[in-house]
PDB file of C-alpha atoms in Angstrom:
ATOM      1  CA  MET J   9      27.049  44.115 -44.948  1.00 40.00           C
ATOM      2  CA  SER J  10      26.465  46.597 -42.291  1.00 45.00           C
ATOM      3  CA  LEU J  11      24.546  46.404 -38.811  1.00 47.00           C
ATOM      4  CA  LEU J  12      22.051  48.831 -37.666  1.00 48.00           C
ATOM      5  CA  LEU J  13      21.296  48.799 -33.937  1.00 51.00           C
ATOM      6  CA  CYS J  14      17.731  49.244 -33.084  1.00 57.00           C
ATOM      7  CA  ARG J  15      16.854  52.200 -30.665  1.00 60.00           C
ATOM      8  CA  GLN J  16      14.969  51.011 -27.457  1.00 64.00           C
ATOM      9  CA  GLU J  17      11.440  52.417 -27.021  1.00 79.00           C
ATOM     10  CA  PRO J  18       9.156  51.683 -24.012  1.00 83.00           C
ATOM     11  CA  VAL J  19       6.927  49.182 -25.593  1.00 91.00           C
ATOM     12  CA  GLU J  20       4.864  47.068 -23.113  1.00 93.00           C
ATOM     13  CA  ASN J  21       2.416  45.696 -25.580  1.00 95.00           C
ATOM     14  CA  PRO J  22       4.310  44.581 -28.741  1.00 95.00           C
ATOM     15  CA  PHE J  23       2.286  44.703 -32.106  1.00 96.00           C
ATOM     16  CA  TYR J  24       1.638  41.206 -33.464  1.00 96.00           C
ATOM     17  CA  ILE J  25       1.841  40.448 -37.087  1.00 96.00           C
ATOM     18  CA  GLU J  26       0.039  36.991 -37.600  1.00 92.00           C
ATOM     19  CA  GLU J  27       1.012  36.556 -41.140  1.00 93.00           C
ATOM     20  CA  LEU J  28       4.836  36.740 -40.220  1.00 93.00           C
ATOM     21  CA  GLY J  29       4.457  35.206 -36.819  1.00 91.00           C
ATOM     22  CA  LEU J  30       6.366  37.888 -34.995  1.00 92.00           C
ATOM     23  CA  TYR J  31       5.965  40.891 -32.503  1.00 95.00           C
ATOM     24  CA  LEU J  32       7.218  44.380 -33.116  1.00 95.00           C
ATOM     25  CA  TYR J  33       8.751  46.193 -30.238  1.00 94.00           C
ATOM     26  CA  SER J  34      10.144  49.396 -32.020  1.00 95.00           C
ATOM     27  CA  SER J  35       9.355  51.967 -34.710  1.00 95.00           C
ATOM     28  CA  GLN J  36      12.430  50.704 -36.758  1.00 94.00           C
ATOM     29  CA  GLU J  37      11.192  47.304 -36.788  1.00 95.00           C
ATOM     30  CA  LEU J  38       7.658  48.532 -37.932  1.00 96.00           C
ATOM     31  CA  SER J  39       9.487  50.318 -40.714  1.00 97.00           C
ATOM     32  CA  TYR J  40      11.627  47.376 -41.731  1.00 96.00           C
ATOM     33  CA  VAL J  41       8.381  45.121 -42.098  1.00 97.00           C
ATOM     34  CA  ILE J  42       6.746  47.940 -44.228  1.00 97.00           C
ATOM     35  CA  GLY J  43       9.795  48.367 -46.312  1.00 97.00           C
ATOM     36  CA  ASN J  44      10.376  44.661 -46.977  1.00 96.00           C
ATOM     37  CA  HIS J  45       6.856  43.310 -47.102  1.00 97.00           C
ATOM     38  CA  PRO J  46       4.853  45.794 -49.398  1.00 97.00           C
ATOM     39  CA  LEU J  47       2.394  43.092 -50.606  1.00 97.00           C
ATOM     40  CA  LEU J  48       1.593  42.506 -46.839  1.00 97.00           C
ATOM     41  CA  VAL J  49       1.181  46.149 -45.840  1.00 97.00           C
ATOM     42  CA  MET J  50      -0.687  47.538 -48.796  1.00 97.00           C
ATOM     43  CA  GLU J  51      -4.140  46.175 -48.118  1.00 96.00           C
ATOM     44  CA  GLY J  52      -5.571  46.836 -44.617  1.00 94.00           C
ATOM     45  CA  PHE J  53      -2.407  47.095 -42.646  1.00 96.00           C
ATOM     46  CA  VAL J  54      -2.906  50.649 -41.332  1.00 96.00           C
ATOM     47  CA  ASP J  55      -5.972  50.081 -39.083  1.00 96.00           C
ATOM     48  CA  ASP J  56      -7.218  51.082 -35.665  1.00 96.00           C
ATOM     49  CA  ARG J  57      -5.025  48.659 -34.035  1.00 97.00           C
ATOM     50  CA  LEU J  58      -1.756  49.772 -35.614  1.00 97.00           C
ATOM     51  CA  ILE J  59      -2.639  53.454 -34.872  1.00 97.00           C
ATOM     52  CA  LEU J  60      -3.303  52.611 -31.145  1.00 97.00           C
ATOM     53  CA  PHE J  61       0.196  50.922 -31.079  1.00 97.00           C
ATOM     54  CA  LEU J  62       1.779  54.141 -32.727  1.00 97.00           C
ATOM     55  CA  ARG J  63      -0.034  56.339 -30.102  1.00 96.00           C
ATOM     56  CA  SER J  64       0.121  54.341 -26.914  1.00 95.00           C
ATOM     57  CA  GLU J  65       3.317  52.269 -27.315  1.00 96.00           C
ATOM     58  CA  LEU J  66       5.657  54.079 -29.664  1.00 96.00           C
ATOM     59  CA  ARG J  67       4.598  57.359 -28.232  1.00 94.00           C
ATOM     60  CA  MET J  68       4.010  58.895 -31.662  1.00 96.00           C
ATOM     61  CA  PRO J  69       0.737  60.563 -31.127  1.00 96.00           C
ATOM     62  CA  PHE J  70       1.044  63.334 -33.865  1.00 97.00           C
ATOM     63  CA  LEU J  71       1.513  60.615 -36.274  1.00 97.00           C
ATOM     64  CA  ALA J  72      -1.333  58.745 -35.108  1.00 97.00           C
ATOM     65  CA  GLU J  73      -3.636  61.601 -35.232  1.00 97.00           C
ATOM     66  CA  ARG J  74      -2.731  62.358 -38.902  1.00 97.00           C
ATOM     67  CA  LEU J  75      -3.335  58.744 -39.842  1.00 97.00           C
ATOM     68  CA  GLU J  76      -6.716  58.963 -38.284  1.00 96.00           C
ATOM     69  CA  LYS J  77      -7.610  62.149 -40.053  1.00 96.00           C
ATOM     70  CA  TRP J  78      -6.443  60.902 -43.417  1.00 96.00           C
ATOM     71  CA  ILE J  79      -8.665  57.641 -43.134  1.00 95.00           C
ATOM     72  CA  LYS J  80     -11.772  59.522 -42.062  1.00 95.00           C
ATOM     73  CA  GLY J  81     -11.280  62.137 -44.687  1.00 94.00           C
ATOM     74  CA  ARG J  82      -9.936  60.199 -47.704  1.00 92.00           C
ATOM     75  CA  GLY J  83     -10.061  56.505 -46.764  1.00 91.00           C
ATOM     76  CA  PRO J  84      -7.231  53.976 -46.824  1.00 91.00           C
ATOM     77  CA  SER J  85      -4.217  54.984 -49.048  1.00 95.00           C
ATOM     78  CA  ASP J  86      -0.731  53.804 -49.669  1.00 97.00           C
ATOM     79  CA  GLU J  87       0.336  57.528 -48.435  1.00 97.00           C
ATOM     80  CA  LEU J  88      -0.327  56.227 -44.891  1.00 97.00           C
ATOM     81  CA  LEU J  89       2.602  53.769 -45.395  1.00 98.00           C
ATOM     82  CA  PHE J  90       4.670  56.531 -46.837  1.00 98.00           C
ATOM     83  CA  GLN J  91       3.958  58.905 -43.807  1.00 97.00           C
ATOM     84  CA  ILE J  92       5.014  56.150 -41.190  1.00 97.00           C
ATOM     85  CA  LEU J  93       8.207  55.605 -43.030  1.00 97.00           C
ATOM     86  CA  ALA J  94       8.974  59.292 -43.123  1.00 97.00           C
ATOM     87  CA  ASP J  95       8.131  59.784 -39.311  1.00 96.00           C
ATOM     88  CA  CYS J  96      10.123  56.642 -38.191  1.00 95.00           C
ATOM     89  CA  ALA J  97      13.208  57.818 -40.056  1.00 93.00           C
ATOM     90  CA  TYR J  98      14.484  54.419 -40.343  1.00 94.00           C
ATOM     91  CA  TYR J  99      15.127  54.396 -44.120  1.00 96.00           C
ATOM     92  CA  SER J 100      16.840  57.150 -45.856  1.00 96.00           C
ATOM     93  CA  PRO J 101      14.876  59.517 -48.171  1.00 96.00           C
ATOM     94  CA  GLN J 102      16.309  57.622 -51.260  1.00 97.00           C
ATOM     95  CA  GLU J 103      15.146  54.207 -49.677  1.00 97.00           C
ATOM     96  CA  GLN J 104      11.835  55.911 -49.126  1.00 97.00           C
ATOM     97  CA  THR J 105      11.544  56.950 -52.692  1.00 97.00           C
ATOM     98  CA  LYS J 106      12.459  53.420 -53.888  1.00 97.00           C
ATOM     99  CA  PHE J 107       9.686  51.949 -51.665  1.00 98.00           C
ATOM    100  CA  ARG J 108       7.265  54.398 -53.050  1.00 97.00           C
ATOM    101  CA  GLN J 109       8.156  53.537 -56.662  1.00 98.00           C
ATOM    102  CA  GLN J 110       7.847  49.676 -55.918  1.00 97.00           C
ATOM    103  CA  VAL J 111       4.152  50.329 -54.324  1.00 98.00           C
ATOM    104  CA  THR J 112       3.370  52.495 -57.457  1.00 97.00           C
ATOM    105  CA  ALA J 113       4.504  49.698 -59.750  1.00 98.00           C
ATOM    106  CA  PHE J 114       2.378  47.078 -58.046  1.00 97.00           C
ATOM    107  CA  ARG J 115      -0.690  49.432 -58.142  1.00 97.00           C
ATOM    108  CA  LYS J 116      -0.266  49.748 -61.930  1.00 97.00           C
ATOM    109  CA  LEU J 117      -0.568  46.137 -62.427  1.00 97.00           C
ATOM    110  CA  ALA J 118      -3.977  44.843 -63.843  1.00 95.00           C
ATOM    111  CA  ALA J 119      -6.161  43.573 -60.916  1.00 94.00           C
ATOM    112  CA  HIS J 120      -5.751  39.930 -61.457  1.00 95.00           C
ATOM    113  CA  GLU J 121      -1.809  40.222 -61.971  1.00 96.00           C
ATOM    114  CA  TYR J 122      -1.814  42.039 -58.725  1.00 97.00           C
ATOM    115  CA  GLU J 123      -3.853  39.656 -56.830  1.00 97.00           C
ATOM    116  CA  LYS J 124      -1.634  36.957 -58.280  1.00 97.00           C
ATOM    117  CA  LYS J 125       1.412  38.601 -56.955  1.00 97.00           C
ATOM    118  CA  ARG J 126      -0.084  39.011 -53.456  1.00 97.00           C
ATOM    119  CA  ALA J 127      -1.100  35.156 -53.520  1.00 97.00           C
ATOM    120  CA  ASP J 128       2.581  34.272 -54.832  1.00 97.00           C
ATOM    121  CA  TYR J 129       3.759  36.355 -51.702  1.00 97.00           C
ATOM    122  CA  PHE J 130       1.608  34.603 -49.112  1.00 97.00           C
ATOM    123  CA  TYR J 131       2.638  31.219 -50.700  1.00 96.00           C
ATOM    124  CA  SER J 132       6.420  32.262 -50.165  1.00 95.00           C
ATOM    125  CA  LEU J 133       5.605  32.792 -46.587  1.00 94.00           C
ATOM    126  CA  GLY J 134       4.350  29.299 -46.162  1.00 93.00           C
ATOM    127  CA  LEU J 135       0.613  30.377 -45.690  1.00 95.00           C
ATOM    128  CA  TYR J 136      -0.583  27.749 -48.083  1.00 95.00           C
ATOM    129  CA  GLY J 137      -4.339  27.882 -47.161  1.00 94.00           C
ATOM    130  CA  LYS J 138      -4.345  31.513 -47.485  1.00 95.00           C
ATOM    131  CA  ALA J 139      -2.631  31.525 -50.711  1.00 96.00           C
ATOM    132  CA  ALA J 140      -4.968  28.909 -52.131  1.00 96.00           C
ATOM    133  CA  SER J 141      -7.869  30.893 -51.152  1.00 96.00           C
ATOM    134  CA  MET J 142      -6.511  34.049 -52.832  1.00 96.00           C
ATOM    135  CA  TYR J 143      -5.821  32.012 -56.030  1.00 97.00           C
ATOM    136  CA  GLU J 144      -9.326  30.655 -56.119  1.00 96.00           C
ATOM    137  CA  ARG J 145     -10.738  34.103 -55.660  1.00 95.00           C
ATOM    138  CA  ILE J 146      -8.868  35.376 -58.687  1.00 95.00           C
ATOM    139  CA  LEU J 147     -10.649  32.618 -60.706  1.00 94.00           C
ATOM    140  CA  GLU J 148     -14.034  33.396 -59.324  1.00 91.00           C
ATOM    141  CA  THR J 149     -13.876  37.333 -59.794  1.00 87.00           C
ATOM    142  CA  THR J 150     -12.294  37.056 -63.346  1.00 78.00           C
ATOM    143  CA  ARG J 151     -14.477  34.419 -64.665  1.00 79.00           C
ATOM    144  CA  GLU J 152     -16.197  36.484 -67.172  1.00 72.00           C
ATOM    145  CA  LYS J 153     -13.019  38.613 -68.133  1.00 79.00           C
ATOM    146  CA  GLY J 154     -11.529  36.254 -70.742  1.00 83.00           C
ATOM    147  CA  LEU J 155      -8.191  35.635 -69.192  1.00 88.00           C
ATOM    148  CA  SER J 156      -5.750  33.628 -71.304  1.00 92.00           C
ATOM    149  CA  GLY J 157      -5.459  29.947 -70.755  1.00 93.00           C
ATOM    150  CA  ASP J 158      -1.956  30.121 -69.908  1.00 94.00           C
ATOM    151  CA  PHE J 159      -2.686  32.527 -66.976  1.00 95.00           C
ATOM    152  CA  LYS J 160      -5.596  30.389 -65.711  1.00 95.00           C
ATOM    153  CA  GLY J 161      -3.305  27.325 -66.081  1.00 96.00           C
ATOM    154  CA  LYS J 162      -0.737  28.994 -63.877  1.00 96.00           C
ATOM    155  CA  ILE J 163      -3.375  29.777 -61.235  1.00 97.00           C
ATOM    156  CA  TRP J 164      -4.414  26.322 -61.164  1.00 97.00           C
ATOM    157  CA  ASN J 165      -0.976  25.001 -60.890  1.00 97.00           C
ATOM    158  CA  ASN J 166      -0.303  27.348 -57.886  1.00 97.00           C
ATOM    159  CA  ILE J 167      -3.520  26.036 -56.389  1.00 97.00           C
ATOM    160  CA  ALA J 168      -2.147  22.420 -56.706  1.00 97.00           C
ATOM    161  CA  ALA J 169       1.232  23.542 -55.061  1.00 96.00           C
ATOM    162  CA  CYS J 170      -0.508  24.945 -52.336  1.00 96.00           C
ATOM    163  CA  TYR J 171      -2.577  21.758 -51.698  1.00 96.00           C
ATOM    164  CA  THR J 172       0.424  19.539 -52.057  1.00 94.00           C
ATOM    165  CA  LYS J 173       2.178  21.555 -49.155  1.00 93.00           C
ATOM    166  CA  LEU J 174      -1.023  20.830 -47.098  1.00 94.00           C
ATOM    167  CA  PHE J 175      -0.856  17.128 -48.078  1.00 92.00           C
ATOM    168  CA  CYS J 176      -4.149  17.428 -49.713  1.00 94.00           C
ATOM    169  CA  PHE J 177      -3.077  15.329 -52.690  1.00 95.00           C
ATOM    170  CA  GLN J 178      -6.397  14.402 -54.313  1.00 95.00           C
ATOM    171  CA  LYS J 179      -7.198  18.251 -54.294  1.00 96.00           C
ATOM    172  CA  ALA J 180      -3.907  18.930 -55.856  1.00 96.00           C
ATOM    173  CA  MET J 181      -4.404  16.320 -58.542  1.00 97.00           C
ATOM    174  CA  HIS J 182      -7.814  17.905 -59.314  1.00 97.00           C
ATOM    175  CA  ALA J 183      -6.094  21.316 -59.720  1.00 97.00           C
ATOM    176  CA  TYR J 184      -3.475  19.939 -62.017  1.00 97.00           C
ATOM    177  CA  ASP J 185      -6.272  18.544 -64.026  1.00 97.00           C
ATOM    178  CA  CYS J 186      -7.897  21.901 -64.343  1.00 96.00           C
ATOM    179  CA  ALA J 187      -4.601  23.438 -65.201  1.00 97.00           C
ATOM    180  CA  TRP J 188      -4.320  20.931 -67.983  1.00 97.00           C
ATOM    181  CA  ASN J 189      -7.878  21.806 -69.113  1.00 95.00           C
ATOM    182  CA  GLU J 190      -6.857  25.528 -69.481  1.00 95.00           C
ATOM    183  CA  ASP J 191      -3.319  24.867 -70.966  1.00 95.00           C
ATOM    184  CA  GLU J 192      -2.158  21.487 -72.243  1.00 95.00           C
ATOM    185  CA  LYS J 193       1.432  21.646 -70.909  1.00 95.00           C
ATOM    186  CA  THR J 194       3.390  18.528 -70.262  1.00 94.00           C
ATOM    187  CA  GLU J 195       4.653  20.021 -67.261  1.00 95.00           C
ATOM    188  CA  TYR J 196       1.168  19.683 -65.536  1.00 96.00           C
ATOM    189  CA  VAL J 197       1.224  15.933 -66.269  1.00 96.00           C
ATOM    190  CA  LYS J 198       4.742  15.466 -65.039  1.00 96.00           C
ATOM    191  CA  ARG J 199       3.749  17.112 -61.758  1.00 95.00           C
ATOM    192  CA  MET J 200       0.638  14.678 -61.541  1.00 96.00           C
ATOM    193  CA  TYR J 201       3.355  12.070 -61.918  1.00 95.00           C
ATOM    194  CA  PHE J 202       5.135  13.420 -58.918  1.00 94.00           C
ATOM    195  CA  LEU J 203       2.116  13.311 -56.925  1.00 94.00           C
ATOM    196  CA  THR J 204       1.699   9.619 -57.569  1.00 93.00           C
ATOM    197  CA  ARG J 205       5.108   9.235 -56.322  1.00 92.00           C
ATOM    198  CA  MET J 206       4.220  10.930 -53.143  1.00 91.00           C
ATOM    199  CA  GLN J 207       0.831   9.242 -52.715  1.00 90.00           C
ATOM    200  CA  PRO J 208       0.844   5.796 -54.312  1.00 91.00           C
ATOM    201  CA  GLY J 209      -2.470   4.711 -55.489  1.00 90.00           C
ATOM    202  CA  ILE J 210      -4.056   8.272 -55.882  1.00 92.00           C
ATOM    203  CA  ALA J 211      -6.704   8.601 -58.485  1.00 91.00           C
ATOM    204  CA  VAL J 212      -5.368   9.781 -61.869  1.00 93.00           C
ATOM    205  CA  LYS J 213      -7.580  10.066 -65.010  1.00 94.00           C
ATOM    206  CA  GLU J 214      -6.889   7.540 -67.879  1.00 93.00           C
ATOM    207  CA  ARG J 215      -5.912  10.319 -70.253  1.00 94.00           C
ATOM    208  CA  TYR J 216      -3.080  11.341 -67.964  1.00 94.00           C
ATOM    209  CA  LEU J 217      -1.973   7.792 -67.597  1.00 92.00           C
ATOM    210  CA  GLU J 218      -1.561   7.425 -71.098  1.00 92.00           C
ATOM    211  CA  GLN J 219       0.841  10.487 -71.109  1.00 94.00           C
ATOM    212  CA  MET J 220       3.063   8.819 -68.553  1.00 94.00           C
ATOM    213  CA  PRO J 221       4.718   5.957 -70.457  1.00 94.00           C
ATOM    214  CA  ASP J 222       7.896   4.437 -69.078  1.00 94.00           C
ATOM    215  CA  ALA J 223       9.982   6.607 -71.202  1.00 95.00           C
ATOM    216  CA  ALA J 224       8.613   9.782 -69.934  1.00 94.00           C
ATOM    217  CA  LYS J 225       8.828   8.623 -66.345  1.00 93.00           C
ATOM    218  CA  ALA J 226      12.590   7.671 -66.945  1.00 94.00           C
ATOM    219  CA  GLU J 227      13.117  11.202 -68.078  1.00 95.00           C
ATOM    220  CA  TRP J 228      11.410  12.715 -65.168  1.00 94.00           C
ATOM    221  CA  GLU J 229      12.919  10.585 -62.437  1.00 93.00           C
ATOM    222  CA  PRO J 230      16.361  12.491 -62.428  1.00 92.00           C
ATOM    223  CA  GLU J 231      14.404  15.617 -61.496  1.00 92.00           C
ATOM    224  CA  TRP J 232      12.407  13.821 -58.840  1.00 90.00           C
ATOM    225  CA  GLN J 233      15.639  12.365 -57.473  1.00 88.00           C
ATOM    226  CA  ALA J 234      17.659  15.667 -57.659  1.00 86.00           C
ATOM    227  CA  ALA J 235      14.883  17.393 -55.618  1.00 79.00           C
ATOM    228  CA  GLY J 236      15.252  14.932 -52.940  1.00 72.00           C
ATOM    229  CA  LYS J 237      19.123  15.217 -52.880  1.00 71.00           C
ATOM    230  CA  ASP J 238      18.925  18.840 -52.975  1.00 68.00           C
ATOM    231  CA  ILE J 239      16.693  19.018 -49.834  1.00 60.00           C
ATOM    232  CA  GLN J 240      18.950  16.379 -47.942  1.00 61.00           C
ATOM    233  CA  GLU J 241      22.017  18.635 -48.617  1.00 63.00           C
ATOM    234  CA  LYS J 242      20.696  21.874 -47.401  1.00 55.00           C
ATOM    235  CA  LYS J 243      22.224  22.777 -44.173  1.00 42.00           C
ATOM    236  CA  GLU J 244      20.676  26.390 -43.826  1.00 42.00           C
ATOM    237  CA  PRO J 245      17.240  27.601 -44.392  1.00 42.00           C
ATOM    238  CA  ASP J 246      16.510  29.295 -47.996  1.00 42.00           C
ATOM    239  CA  ARG J 247      14.875  32.164 -46.074  1.00 38.00           C
ATOM    240  CA  GLU J 248      16.011  34.213 -43.165  1.00 41.00           C
ATOM    241  CA  SER J 249      13.076  34.226 -40.717  1.00 39.00           C
ATOM    242  CA  ALA J 250      11.424  37.826 -40.609  1.00 39.00           C
ATOM    243  CA  GLU J 251      11.692  37.526 -36.624  1.00 39.00           C
ATOM    244  CA  SER J 252      15.460  37.191 -36.662  1.00 44.00           C
ATOM    245  CA  ALA J 253      15.650  40.207 -39.170  1.00 41.00           C
ATOM    246  CA  VAL J 254      13.803  42.341 -36.915  1.00 40.00           C
ATOM    247  CA  LYS J 255      14.651  41.215 -33.471  1.00 40.00           C
ATOM    248  CA  THR J 256      14.377  43.652 -30.665  1.00 34.00           C
ATOM    249  CA  GLU J 257      17.575  43.629 -28.527  1.00 32.00           C
ATOM    250  CA  ALA J 258      20.246  42.825 -31.053  1.00 32.00           C
ATOM    251  CA  ALA J 259      21.926  44.188 -34.036  1.00 34.00           C
ATOM    252  CA  VAL J 260      19.625  44.162 -37.264  1.00 33.00           C
ATOM    253  CA  GLU J 261      21.073  43.383 -40.496  1.00 33.00           C
ATOM    254  CA  THR J 262      20.182  45.928 -42.977  1.00 31.00           C
ATOM    255  CA  ALA J 263      18.674  44.756 -46.053  1.00 32.00           C
ATOM    256  CA  ASN J 264      17.994  46.164 -49.655  1.00 35.00           C
ATOM    257  CA  ALA J 265      14.775  47.992 -49.855  1.00 33.00           C
ATOM    258  CA  GLY J 266      11.923  45.867 -51.178  1.00 35.00           C
ATOM    259  CA  THR J 267      13.742  42.515 -50.714  1.00 35.00           C
ATOM    260  CA  MET J 268      11.149  39.674 -50.693  1.00 33.00           C
ATOM    261  CA  PRO J 269      11.386  36.465 -48.846  1.00 36.00           C
ATOM    262  CA  LYS J 270      12.433  33.439 -51.019  1.00 37.00           C
ATOM    263  CA  ALA J 271       9.545  31.024 -51.872  1.00 35.00           C
ATOM    264  CA  GLU J 272       9.672  27.710 -50.222  1.00 35.00           C
ATOM    265  CA  GLY J 273       9.944  25.691 -53.350  1.00 39.00           C
ATOM    266  CA  ASP J 274      11.083  26.448 -56.901  1.00 41.00           C
ATOM    267  CA  LYS J 275       9.306  28.954 -59.103  1.00 43.00           C
ATOM    268  CA  LYS J 276       9.360  28.808 -63.001  1.00 44.00           C
ATOM    269  CA  ASP J 277       7.527  31.159 -65.150  1.00 47.00           C
ATOM    270  CA  GLY J 278       5.413  32.357 -62.459  1.00 52.00           C
ATOM    271  CA  ASN J 279       4.533  29.024 -61.237  1.00 55.00           C
ATOM    272  CA  ALA J 280       5.028  27.686 -57.846  1.00 59.00           C
ATOM    273  CA  VAL J 281       6.331  24.285 -58.065  1.00 50.00           C
ATOM    274  CA  SER J 282       6.105  21.907 -55.268  1.00 49.00           C
ATOM    275  CA  THR J 283       7.625  18.401 -55.129  1.00 44.00           C
ATOM    276  CA  GLY J 284       6.371  17.668 -51.725  1.00 43.00           C
ATOM    277  CA  LYS J 285       9.801  16.739 -50.450  1.00 42.00           C
ATOM    278  CA  GLU J 286      10.981  17.570 -46.925  1.00 41.00           C
ATOM    279  CA  GLU J 287      12.151  21.074 -46.270  1.00 45.00           C
ATOM    280  CA  THR J 288      15.127  21.922 -44.417  1.00 48.00           C
ATOM    281  CA  GLY J 289      13.013  22.651 -41.236  1.00 52.00           C
ATOM    282  CA  GLU J 290      11.574  19.284 -41.402  1.00 54.00           C
ATOM    283  CA  ILE J 291      15.010  17.658 -41.391  1.00 53.00           C
ATOM    284  CA  ASP J 292      16.108  19.618 -38.527  1.00 62.00           C
ATOM    285  CA  ALA J 293      12.860  18.585 -36.679  1.00 61.00           C
ATOM    286  CA  MET J 294      13.794  14.860 -37.414  1.00 61.00           C
ATOM    287  CA  GLU J 295      17.200  15.340 -36.089  1.00 67.00           C
ATOM    288  CA  LYS J 296      15.681  16.913 -32.973  1.00 66.00           C
ATOM    289  CA  ILE J 297      13.569  13.909 -32.600  1.00 63.00           C
ATOM    290  CA  ARG J 298      16.459  11.536 -32.787  1.00 66.00           C
ATOM    291  CA  GLU J 299      17.998  13.523 -29.943  1.00 68.00           C
ATOM    292  CA  ILE J 300      14.960  13.399 -27.827  1.00 62.00           C
ATOM    293  CA  PHE J 301      14.790   9.593 -28.110  1.00 65.00           C
ATOM    294  CA  ALA J 302      18.251   9.249 -26.917  1.00 64.00           C
ATOM    295  CA  LYS J 303      17.296  10.874 -23.660  1.00 63.00           C
ATOM    296  CA  ASP J 304      15.929   9.025 -20.506  1.00 63.00           C
ATOM    297  CA  PRO J 305      12.139   8.318 -20.585  1.00 62.00           C
ATOM    298  CA  ILE J 306      10.831  11.173 -18.476  1.00 58.00           C
ATOM    299  CA  LYS J 307      12.827  13.829 -20.465  1.00 60.00           C
ATOM    300  CA  ARG J 308      11.978  12.186 -23.780  1.00 61.00           C
ATOM    301  CA  LEU J 309       8.181  12.403 -23.012  1.00 62.00           C
ATOM    302  CA  ALA J 310       8.242  16.056 -21.892  1.00 62.00           C
ATOM    303  CA  GLN J 311      10.354  17.344 -24.866  1.00 65.00           C
ATOM    304  CA  ALA J 312       8.380  15.232 -27.453  1.00 61.00           C
ATOM    305  CA  GLY J 313       5.241  16.799 -26.327  1.00 63.00           C
ATOM    306  CA  SER J 314       6.871  20.288 -26.816  1.00 63.00           C
ATOM    307  CA  VAL J 315       7.954  19.331 -30.423  1.00 59.00           C
ATOM    308  CA  VAL J 316       4.368  18.022 -31.159  1.00 62.00           C
ATOM    309  CA  ASN J 317       2.732  21.200 -29.908  1.00 59.00           C
ATOM    310  CA  GLN J 318       5.144  23.276 -32.127  1.00 59.00           C
ATOM    311  CA  TRP J 319       4.082  21.442 -35.192  1.00 50.00           C
ATOM    312  CA  LYS J 320       0.501  22.112 -34.250  1.00 54.00           C
ATOM    313  CA  VAL J 321       1.077  25.681 -34.246  1.00 52.00           C
ATOM    314  CA  GLU J 322       3.137  25.586 -37.431  1.00 56.00           C
ATOM    315  CA  TYR J 323       0.413  23.644 -39.368  1.00 56.00           C
ATOM    316  CA  ARG J 324      -2.432  25.920 -38.023  1.00 55.00           C
ATOM    317  CA  ARG J 325      -0.608  28.758 -39.438  1.00 57.00           C
ATOM    318  CA  MET J 326      -0.229  27.110 -42.985  1.00 57.00           C
ATOM    319  CA  ILE J 327      -3.825  26.557 -43.258  1.00 58.00           C
TER     320      ILE J 327
END
């Protein structure tokens, strides 16, 4: 592991990336985000706002002008990203080549596969509402293309995982029903059972209740219990926050080019799997609440309000 100290640049108005929830204060941080989040930056990332940031804040007018001329003459292109990486000189030529190859590989995917990759990526960021919309759009735009039942089943499964994360359990149940209609996998029935554990009394179609005999429930129970135990034993988050990775006035840990954030939840065979159990951040929040309630009434009220506001911000971001 090595450390790279970001150079200081006279940025007064940092560049905000809503999807990552962070501000960029240097050209190196911009390069880091591009190199590590290709599925974010490949669509609409280079726009007037970014060009203004390059010109006014990063003092890179020649790069900004080249990008403007390219967009006016040829339209949006991945070449814009490559130009930014080259001019910022954060990555070595070899790392830039690796990034170019990664982008090219994404572009060679069939349209529905590429869109699924992007939706999976946004799911991994915890943007469940956006990911659900992207998955649903895949089904709408490919309605007449004759996609396999297996693929559509996975899409519906991932929609269900998004709605589970958003506590929309009935919508999740409907999505699992659609997944089963496309591809009759026992896995989908098992996840319906997990939903009944999370939300007792949730409506389940009779045909699925028949596939949840006591023997099957007993077989699935260890997985349910293991998921809860695994969450309780976690001490550190699965995914280093993007903000800490690109922080301004501290050493930045270098990462392998193309590293993707780890999804919040298991993934099997391209499926996003949600058990609805508490994540590490939620456990930390509960510990914080216990600390708050151990304080005197005045401090307790003020800090509790701060925590609630933080939760509101995080939930708005998810949806």
